Amino acid sequence: MTIAVPPENSSLMNVPSPRTSLIFFVLALGAFAIGTAEFTAMSLVPLIARELQVTVPQAGHAIVAYAMGVGIGAPLIAVLSARWSHKKTLIGLTTLYMVGNGLTAFVPSYGYLLICRFISGLPHGAYFGIAGIIASSLVPPSRRTQAVSRVVLGLTVATVAGVPLASIIGSALGWRWSFGLIAALAFVTTVLVSVVVPTDPSRPHANAMAQLRGLKNRQVWLTLGISAVGFGGIFCVYTYLTAIMQEVLHASSTMIAIMLAVFGAGMTTGTVVCAWAADRKMMLTMGGILLVNASALAGFAGSAHNVWELMPVVFMIGCGGGLGTVIQSRLLEVAVGAEAMAAALNQSAFNLSNAVGPALGGLAIAAGFGWTSVGWVGSGLAFGGFMIWLLTLGDIKSKQQRPI
């Protein structure tokens, strides 16, 4: 995900150190709630389909609806809230997330489910942008990346612990309880933000159009294209992973939870390793991630009949999530003067891939190609991202914008 960088003269840098740590925790808690909701919804698709009496691919459209909400909400909120206080904006976002997930827990039908998932997605992208700005404003410029990583840690922990736990709760008590728990986490975050986060002034002279004018660099759009296409392969497989383990492997709910944790461990590892490599060779790292991920996804179909063979493949697919950190750094580098809008648009691109991946995977399953066909579809998407990377590289070389 991409985080905008605030001005260096932030007034929040004078906050006492103990309170700073508490603020980081609160911001990470919000990221934990959002990450748990986004990825748990994918693992609960079979349960939702069974109760609402729709097919698994149809239930997968709830993931698409959420992603559409993120894609629309991120840039829209970025423009509308340009002059607002960051704290008040954050409170509004967590409140909306609480309402959307709370309503999801009580939906009476499939149609209402899609509406509530769309509402839940609206504040997703803007939250990470605003939370990153607040976190960065608490530390000197030399420590801003570490500050942002402490917020993103909440999302990473969600993939390792929150999602498996919510999946177990959903299997034991019903999928509605999982969304109720997420709504409760969003409520706690809202209360803590209102109490802990310092109040910052509104910005009546902020100019949202300046952010839009800063997006003229073609490298911004090529990088967003990599995010929109390249990430789709991960979501294509992850959305149907639970159903595949049930239908192909006849795995227990415990083994499914373990596999989801393996995916989260892969994402954590990938984020750390890819960030380290990107600091040295950013573009080469980006292309390498896409190729490795395409290979791992291609191996999914052949390994899906044995849980022990599947586990390392799922881990490697999760490692592909490290692409997000690399795209973050690249956008901040090329979107000069439009960092906040680039943050919002990257969330839109990221969740467009979240919509396209499951949709294409669902079409492959519905067409009779089998559950494991999602691996080949995902591999094609990752390779598509690599082709856009080649275009990006060619554009850099033609303009001699920067060394590789």
Short mmCIF file of C-alpha atoms in Angstrom, two decimals:
data_model
loop_
_atom_site.label_atom_id
_atom_site.label_comp_id
_atom_site.label_asym_id
_atom_site.label_seq_id
_atom_site.Cartn_x
_atom_site.Cartn_y
_atom_site.Cartn_z
CA MET A 1 0.00 0.00 0.00
CA THR A 2 1.14 3.54 -0.59
CA ILE A 3 1.43 6.15 2.17
CA ALA A 4 1.60 9.86 1.54
CA VAL A 5 4.41 11.83 3.14
CA PRO A 6 3.45 14.86 5.27
CA PRO A 7 5.30 18.14 5.50
CA GLU A 8 8.43 18.09 7.62
CA ASN A 9 7.24 20.77 10.01
CA SER A 10 4.48 18.64 11.44
CA SER A 11 3.17 19.86 14.78
CA LEU A 12 2.75 16.29 16.06
CA MET A 13 6.49 15.65 16.35
CA ASN A 14 6.42 17.16 19.86
CA VAL A 15 4.10 14.46 21.23
CA PRO A 16 5.73 12.68 24.23
CA SER A 17 7.33 9.33 23.41
CA PRO A 18 5.04 7.08 25.56
CA ARG A 19 1.96 8.58 23.93
CA THR A 20 3.57 8.21 20.51
CA SER A 21 3.84 4.45 21.05
CA LEU A 22 0.18 4.33 22.05
CA ILE A 23 -0.82 6.24 18.91
CA PHE A 24 1.13 3.77 16.76
CA PHE A 25 -0.70 0.91 18.48
CA VAL A 26 -4.10 2.48 17.84
CA LEU A 27 -3.33 3.10 14.17
CA ALA A 28 -2.05 -0.47 13.81
CA LEU A 29 -5.22 -1.76 15.49
CA GLY A 30 -7.29 -0.12 12.77
CA ALA A 31 -5.06 -1.71 10.13
CA PHE A 32 -5.49 -5.05 11.91
CA ALA A 33 -9.28 -4.74 11.77
CA ILE A 34 -9.24 -3.82 8.08
CA GLY A 35 -6.78 -6.57 7.16
CA THR A 36 -8.75 -9.16 9.10
CA ALA A 37 -11.99 -8.12 7.39
CA GLU A 38 -10.56 -8.07 3.87
CA PHE A 39 -8.86 -11.45 3.96
CA THR A 40 -11.35 -13.22 6.24
CA ALA A 41 -14.16 -12.44 3.80
CA MET A 42 -12.29 -14.48 1.20
CA SER A 43 -11.94 -17.49 3.50
CA LEU A 44 -15.64 -17.36 4.46
CA VAL A 45 -16.95 -17.47 0.89
CA PRO A 46 -18.08 -21.13 1.09
CA LEU A 47 -19.98 -20.55 4.36
CA ILE A 48 -21.67 -17.45 2.97
CA ALA A 49 -22.65 -19.31 -0.20
CA ARG A 50 -24.19 -22.16 1.79
CA GLU A 51 -26.31 -19.98 4.09
CA LEU A 52 -27.50 -17.50 1.45
CA GLN A 53 -28.12 -20.34 -1.03
CA VAL A 54 -25.89 -19.07 -3.83
CA THR A 55 -22.93 -20.65 -5.63
CA VAL A 56 -19.37 -20.16 -4.37
CA PRO A 57 -18.47 -17.98 -7.40
CA GLN A 58 -21.56 -15.85 -6.73
CA ALA A 59 -20.58 -15.46 -3.07
CA GLY A 60 -17.15 -14.44 -4.34
CA HIS A 61 -18.82 -11.36 -5.81
CA ALA A 62 -18.96 -10.02 -2.25
CA ILE A 63 -15.18 -9.70 -2.52
CA VAL A 64 -15.64 -7.85 -5.78
CA ALA A 65 -18.17 -5.48 -4.17
CA TYR A 66 -15.74 -4.69 -1.35
CA ALA A 67 -12.96 -4.02 -3.82
CA MET A 68 -15.21 -1.73 -5.84
CA GLY A 69 -15.93 0.21 -2.65
CA VAL A 70 -12.22 0.64 -2.03
CA GLY A 71 -11.58 1.65 -5.63
CA ILE A 72 -14.26 4.33 -5.56
CA GLY A 73 -13.86 5.45 -1.97
CA ALA A 74 -10.08 5.93 -1.86
CA PRO A 75 -9.69 8.74 -4.45
CA LEU A 76 -13.11 10.23 -3.68
CA ILE A 77 -12.39 10.59 0.03
CA ALA A 78 -8.88 11.85 -0.74
CA VAL A 79 -10.40 14.74 -2.71
CA LEU A 80 -13.33 15.46 -0.37
CA SER A 81 -11.23 15.39 2.81
CA ALA A 82 -8.31 17.46 1.50
CA ARG A 83 -9.19 20.35 3.84
CA TRP A 84 -10.34 18.31 6.83
CA SER A 85 -8.51 17.52 10.07
CA HIS A 86 -6.71 14.19 9.79
CA LYS A 87 -8.05 13.07 13.16
CA LYS A 88 -11.67 13.84 12.31
CA THR A 89 -11.27 12.14 8.94
CA LEU A 90 -9.85 9.04 10.62
CA ILE A 91 -12.73 8.91 13.11
CA GLY A 92 -15.21 9.16 10.25
CA LEU A 93 -13.46 6.37 8.35
CA THR A 94 -13.35 3.92 11.28
CA THR A 95 -16.99 4.69 12.09
CA LEU A 96 -18.04 3.94 8.53
CA TYR A 97 -16.02 0.71 8.63
CA MET A 98 -17.76 -0.29 11.85
CA VAL A 99 -21.19 0.37 10.34
CA GLY A 100 -20.46 -1.49 7.10
CA ASN A 101 -19.18 -4.63 8.83
CA GLY A 102 -21.85 -4.48 11.52
CA LEU A 103 -24.57 -4.42 8.86
CA THR A 104 -22.87 -7.30 7.05
CA ALA A 105 -23.38 -9.45 10.14
CA PHE A 106 -27.16 -9.02 9.84
CA VAL A 107 -27.82 -9.08 6.09
CA PRO A 108 -31.01 -11.01 5.22
CA SER A 109 -30.13 -11.79 1.60
CA TYR A 110 -27.41 -11.92 -1.05
CA GLY A 111 -28.29 -8.51 -2.52
CA TYR A 112 -27.94 -6.77 0.84
CA LEU A 113 -24.63 -8.57 1.37
CA LEU A 114 -23.19 -6.97 -1.77
CA ILE A 115 -24.40 -3.51 -0.70
CA CYS A 116 -22.91 -3.84 2.80
CA ARG A 117 -19.58 -5.12 1.50
CA PHE A 118 -19.43 -2.15 -0.88
CA ILE A 119 -20.06 0.24 2.03
CA SER A 120 -17.38 -1.51 4.10
CA GLY A 121 -14.84 -1.02 1.33
CA LEU A 122 -15.31 2.75 0.98
CA PRO A 123 -13.07 3.82 3.93
CA HIS A 124 -10.41 1.11 3.43
CA GLY A 125 -7.91 2.90 1.18
CA ALA A 126 -8.29 6.32 2.76
CA TYR A 127 -7.63 4.86 6.21
CA PHE A 128 -4.15 3.69 5.29
CA GLY A 129 -3.36 7.01 3.64
CA ILE A 130 -4.47 9.13 6.63
CA ALA A 131 -3.02 6.73 9.22
CA GLY A 132 0.32 6.81 7.42
CA ILE A 133 0.35 10.60 7.34
CA ILE A 134 -0.37 10.78 11.08
CA ALA A 135 2.28 8.16 11.88
CA SER A 136 4.90 9.91 9.75
CA SER A 137 4.16 13.24 11.42
CA LEU A 138 5.14 11.82 14.80
CA VAL A 139 8.80 11.23 13.94
CA PRO A 140 11.71 13.02 12.23
CA PRO A 141 11.99 12.64 8.43
CA SER A 142 14.78 10.07 8.80
CA ARG A 143 12.43 7.66 10.61
CA ARG A 144 9.27 8.01 8.55
CA THR A 145 9.57 4.64 6.83
CA GLN A 146 9.83 2.92 10.22
CA ALA A 147 6.78 4.85 11.40
CA VAL A 148 4.71 3.74 8.43
CA SER A 149 5.87 0.14 8.88
CA ARG A 150 4.49 0.17 12.43
CA VAL A 151 1.04 0.93 11.02
CA VAL A 152 1.34 -1.70 8.28
CA LEU A 153 2.37 -4.19 10.97
CA GLY A 154 -1.30 -4.34 11.97
CA LEU A 155 -2.21 -5.59 8.49
CA THR A 156 0.60 -8.14 8.53
CA VAL A 157 -0.43 -9.48 11.93
CA ALA A 158 -3.98 -9.76 10.61
CA THR A 159 -2.90 -12.17 7.87
CA VAL A 160 -0.97 -14.32 10.36
CA ALA A 161 -3.30 -14.30 13.39
CA GLY A 162 -6.51 -12.34 12.79
CA VAL A 163 -7.65 -14.13 9.65
CA PRO A 164 -7.11 -17.71 10.94
CA LEU A 165 -8.84 -16.80 14.21
CA ALA A 166 -11.80 -15.18 12.44
CA SER A 167 -11.97 -18.17 10.10
CA ILE A 168 -12.18 -20.56 13.05
CA ILE A 169 -14.88 -18.41 14.66
CA GLY A 170 -16.78 -18.32 11.37
CA SER A 171 -16.61 -22.10 11.02
CA ALA A 172 -17.64 -22.73 14.64
CA LEU A 173 -20.28 -20.04 15.22
CA GLY A 174 -21.20 -18.85 11.72
CA TRP A 175 -19.68 -16.32 9.34
CA ARG A 176 -21.83 -13.49 10.74
CA TRP A 177 -19.93 -13.64 14.03
CA SER A 178 -16.68 -12.95 12.22
CA PHE A 179 -18.01 -9.70 10.78
CA GLY A 180 -19.52 -8.79 14.14
CA LEU A 181 -16.08 -9.19 15.74
CA ILE A 182 -14.53 -6.97 13.07
CA ALA A 183 -17.19 -4.31 13.68
CA ALA A 184 -16.34 -4.44 17.39
CA LEU A 185 -12.64 -3.93 16.61
CA ALA A 186 -13.53 -0.94 14.42
CA PHE A 187 -15.60 0.50 17.28
CA VAL A 188 -12.70 0.13 19.73
CA THR A 189 -10.39 1.78 17.20
CA THR A 190 -12.80 4.70 16.78
CA VAL A 191 -12.95 5.31 20.53
CA LEU A 192 -9.18 5.07 20.95
CA VAL A 193 -8.51 7.41 17.99
CA SER A 194 -10.83 10.03 19.49
CA VAL A 195 -9.05 9.78 22.88
CA VAL A 196 -5.40 9.13 21.97
CA VAL A 197 -4.63 10.80 18.64
CA PRO A 198 -3.84 14.55 18.99
CA THR A 199 -6.19 16.96 17.27
CA ASP A 200 -4.63 18.58 14.22
CA PRO A 201 -5.99 21.75 12.55
CA SER A 202 -8.08 21.67 9.41
CA ARG A 203 -6.49 22.90 6.15
CA PRO A 204 -8.88 25.42 4.62
CA HIS A 205 -6.38 26.43 1.94
CA ALA A 206 -5.54 22.89 0.78
CA ASN A 207 -5.92 22.47 -2.97
CA ALA A 208 -7.12 19.06 -4.13
CA MET A 209 -6.65 20.04 -7.78
CA ALA A 210 -2.91 20.38 -7.20
CA GLN A 211 -2.84 16.69 -6.31
CA LEU A 212 -4.61 15.86 -9.56
CA ARG A 213 -2.20 17.96 -11.61
CA GLY A 214 0.71 16.09 -10.05
CA LEU A 215 -0.36 12.84 -11.73
CA LYS A 216 0.87 13.76 -15.20
CA ASN A 217 3.94 11.52 -15.01
CA ARG A 218 3.32 8.40 -17.13
CA GLN A 219 5.43 6.35 -14.69
CA VAL A 220 2.73 6.84 -12.06
CA TRP A 221 0.10 5.19 -14.25
CA LEU A 222 2.37 2.37 -15.40
CA THR A 223 3.23 1.59 -11.78
CA LEU A 224 -0.45 1.62 -10.86
CA GLY A 225 -1.05 -0.75 -13.76
CA ILE A 226 1.44 -3.22 -12.31
CA SER A 227 -0.44 -3.07 -9.02
CA ALA A 228 -3.86 -3.50 -10.66
CA VAL A 229 -2.86 -6.52 -12.77
CA GLY A 230 0.08 -8.11 -10.98
CA PHE A 231 -1.64 -8.48 -7.60
CA GLY A 232 -4.69 -10.15 -9.14
CA GLY A 233 -3.06 -13.57 -9.18
CA ILE A 234 -2.65 -13.63 -5.39
CA PHE A 235 -6.30 -12.78 -4.79
CA CYS A 236 -7.44 -15.19 -7.50
CA VAL A 237 -6.03 -18.12 -5.51
CA TYR A 238 -6.52 -16.81 -1.96
CA THR A 239 -10.26 -16.18 -2.44
CA TYR A 240 -10.91 -19.82 -3.27
CA LEU A 241 -8.20 -21.41 -1.11
CA THR A 242 -10.64 -22.46 1.63
CA ALA A 243 -13.09 -23.93 -0.86
CA ILE A 244 -10.29 -25.78 -2.68
CA MET A 245 -9.01 -27.29 0.57
CA GLN A 246 -12.53 -28.41 1.41
CA GLU A 247 -13.48 -29.77 -2.00
CA VAL A 248 -10.13 -31.15 -3.20
CA LEU A 249 -8.26 -32.01 0.00
CA HIS A 250 -11.28 -32.49 2.33
CA ALA A 251 -9.21 -30.65 4.94
CA SER A 252 -10.39 -29.88 8.46
CA SER A 253 -11.12 -26.34 9.62
CA THR A 254 -7.94 -26.47 11.71
CA MET A 255 -5.77 -27.35 8.72
CA ILE A 256 -7.44 -24.58 6.71
CA ALA A 257 -6.63 -22.09 9.47
CA ILE A 258 -3.01 -23.30 9.47
CA MET A 259 -2.80 -22.83 5.70
CA LEU A 260 -4.15 -19.28 6.01
CA ALA A 261 -1.49 -18.59 8.64
CA VAL A 262 1.16 -19.96 6.26
CA PHE A 263 -0.03 -17.48 3.65
CA GLY A 264 0.24 -14.68 6.22
CA ALA A 265 3.73 -15.78 7.20
CA GLY A 266 4.70 -15.67 3.53
CA MET A 267 3.31 -12.16 3.18
CA THR A 268 5.25 -11.01 6.24
CA THR A 269 8.47 -12.56 4.95
CA GLY A 270 7.95 -11.15 1.47
CA THR A 271 7.35 -7.66 2.80
CA VAL A 272 10.61 -7.65 4.76
CA VAL A 273 12.81 -9.29 2.11
CA CYS A 274 11.39 -7.37 -0.86
CA ALA A 275 11.75 -4.04 0.95
CA TRP A 276 15.41 -4.84 1.66
CA ALA A 277 16.06 -5.78 -1.97
CA ALA A 278 14.15 -2.79 -3.36
CA ASP A 279 16.35 -0.37 -1.41
CA ARG A 280 19.20 -1.64 -3.56
CA LYS A 281 17.61 -2.42 -6.96
CA MET A 282 14.00 -1.27 -6.98
CA MET A 283 12.95 -2.03 -10.56
CA LEU A 284 14.78 -5.34 -10.77
CA THR A 285 13.19 -6.38 -7.47
CA MET A 286 9.73 -5.51 -8.79
CA GLY A 287 10.21 -7.58 -11.94
CA GLY A 288 11.69 -10.48 -9.97
CA ILE A 289 8.72 -10.59 -7.58
CA LEU A 290 6.28 -10.78 -10.49
CA LEU A 291 8.15 -13.63 -12.17
CA VAL A 292 8.57 -15.63 -8.95
CA ASN A 293 4.90 -15.14 -8.12
CA ALA A 294 3.84 -16.23 -11.61
CA SER A 295 5.89 -19.41 -11.16
CA ALA A 296 4.45 -20.13 -7.71
CA LEU A 297 0.90 -19.64 -8.96
CA ALA A 298 1.55 -21.92 -11.93
CA GLY A 299 2.65 -24.62 -9.48
CA PHE A 300 -0.56 -24.32 -7.45
CA ALA A 301 -2.63 -26.72 -9.58
CA GLY A 302 -0.07 -29.51 -9.38
CA SER A 303 0.35 -29.22 -5.61
CA ALA A 304 -3.30 -28.75 -4.60
CA HIS A 305 -3.90 -32.49 -4.08
CA ASN A 306 -1.43 -32.84 -1.21
CA VAL A 307 -1.48 -30.53 1.78
CA TRP A 308 2.27 -30.81 2.43
CA GLU A 309 3.11 -30.00 -1.17
CA LEU A 310 0.60 -27.15 -1.15
CA MET A 311 1.98 -25.49 1.98
CA PRO A 312 5.30 -24.20 0.53
CA VAL A 313 3.50 -23.08 -2.64
CA VAL A 314 0.99 -21.07 -0.60
CA PHE A 315 3.88 -19.60 1.38
CA MET A 316 5.57 -18.45 -1.84
CA ILE A 317 2.31 -17.00 -3.18
CA GLY A 318 2.02 -15.06 0.08
CA CYS A 319 5.58 -13.78 -0.39
CA GLY A 320 4.33 -12.08 -3.55
CA GLY A 321 2.50 -9.66 -1.26
CA GLY A 322 5.87 -7.93 -0.80
CA LEU A 323 5.20 -6.27 -4.14
CA GLY A 324 3.06 -3.73 -2.28
CA THR A 325 6.02 -2.25 -0.42
CA VAL A 326 8.02 -1.89 -3.63
CA ILE A 327 5.15 -0.19 -5.46
CA GLN A 328 4.75 2.14 -2.46
CA SER A 329 8.34 3.32 -2.73
CA ARG A 330 8.17 3.64 -6.50
CA LEU A 331 5.03 5.80 -6.42
CA LEU A 332 6.45 8.13 -3.79
CA GLU A 333 9.46 8.52 -6.06
CA VAL A 334 7.58 9.34 -9.28
CA ALA A 335 4.38 11.04 -7.99
CA VAL A 336 6.11 14.25 -6.94
CA GLY A 337 3.55 16.73 -5.64
CA ALA A 338 0.76 14.15 -5.74
CA GLU A 339 1.78 11.73 -3.02
CA ALA A 340 -1.60 11.71 -1.24
CA MET A 341 -3.58 11.12 -4.42
CA ALA A 342 -1.11 8.44 -5.52
CA ALA A 343 -1.71 6.72 -2.16
CA ALA A 344 -5.43 6.71 -2.81
CA LEU A 345 -5.10 5.56 -6.41
CA ASN A 346 -2.76 2.74 -5.41
CA GLN A 347 -5.41 1.45 -3.04
CA SER A 348 -7.87 1.65 -5.94
CA ALA A 349 -5.46 -0.28 -8.17
CA PHE A 350 -4.71 -2.82 -5.46
CA ASN A 351 -8.38 -3.53 -4.90
CA LEU A 352 -9.15 -3.53 -8.60
CA SER A 353 -6.85 -6.54 -8.66
CA ASN A 354 -8.84 -7.83 -5.68
CA ALA A 355 -11.94 -7.63 -7.86
CA VAL A 356 -10.49 -8.90 -11.14
CA GLY A 357 -8.63 -11.87 -9.65
CA PRO A 358 -11.61 -13.54 -7.88
CA ALA A 359 -13.93 -12.68 -10.78
CA LEU A 360 -11.71 -14.38 -13.37
CA GLY A 361 -11.08 -17.30 -11.04
CA GLY A 362 -14.80 -17.71 -10.51
CA LEU A 363 -15.39 -17.70 -14.27
CA ALA A 364 -12.79 -20.47 -14.71
CA ILE A 365 -14.46 -22.60 -12.03
CA ALA A 366 -17.95 -21.97 -13.41
CA ALA A 367 -16.75 -22.88 -16.91
CA GLY A 368 -15.82 -26.36 -15.67
CA PHE A 369 -12.03 -26.07 -15.63
CA GLY A 370 -11.91 -27.25 -12.01
CA TRP A 371 -11.08 -25.68 -8.67
CA THR A 372 -7.34 -25.71 -9.22
CA SER A 373 -7.62 -23.75 -12.48
CA VAL A 374 -7.43 -20.56 -10.42
CA GLY A 375 -3.68 -21.16 -10.17
CA TRP A 376 -3.24 -20.88 -13.93
CA VAL A 377 -5.49 -17.82 -14.08
CA GLY A 378 -3.48 -16.22 -11.29
CA SER A 379 -0.21 -17.02 -13.01
CA GLY A 380 -1.47 -15.30 -16.15
CA LEU A 381 -2.32 -12.18 -14.15
CA ALA A 382 1.10 -12.09 -12.48
CA PHE A 383 2.76 -12.47 -15.88
CA GLY A 384 0.51 -9.68 -17.20
CA GLY A 385 1.90 -7.47 -14.43
CA PHE A 386 5.40 -8.43 -15.57
CA MET A 387 4.59 -7.33 -19.13
CA ILE A 388 3.52 -3.92 -17.79
CA TRP A 389 6.77 -3.85 -15.84
CA LEU A 390 8.65 -4.32 -19.11
CA LEU A 391 6.77 -1.32 -20.56
CA THR A 392 7.69 0.67 -17.45
CA LEU A 393 11.33 -0.30 -17.81
CA GLY A 394 11.33 0.67 -21.48
CA ASP A 395 9.81 4.04 -20.64
CA ILE A 396 12.50 4.67 -18.03
CA LYS A 397 15.28 3.81 -20.43
CA SER A 398 13.85 5.91 -23.25
CA LYS A 399 13.67 8.98 -21.02
CA GLN A 400 16.70 8.09 -18.91
CA GLN A 401 14.71 8.99 -15.80
CA ARG A 402 16.75 6.91 -13.38
CA PRO A 403 19.22 3.99 -13.24
CA ILE A 404 17.92 0.51 -12.60
#
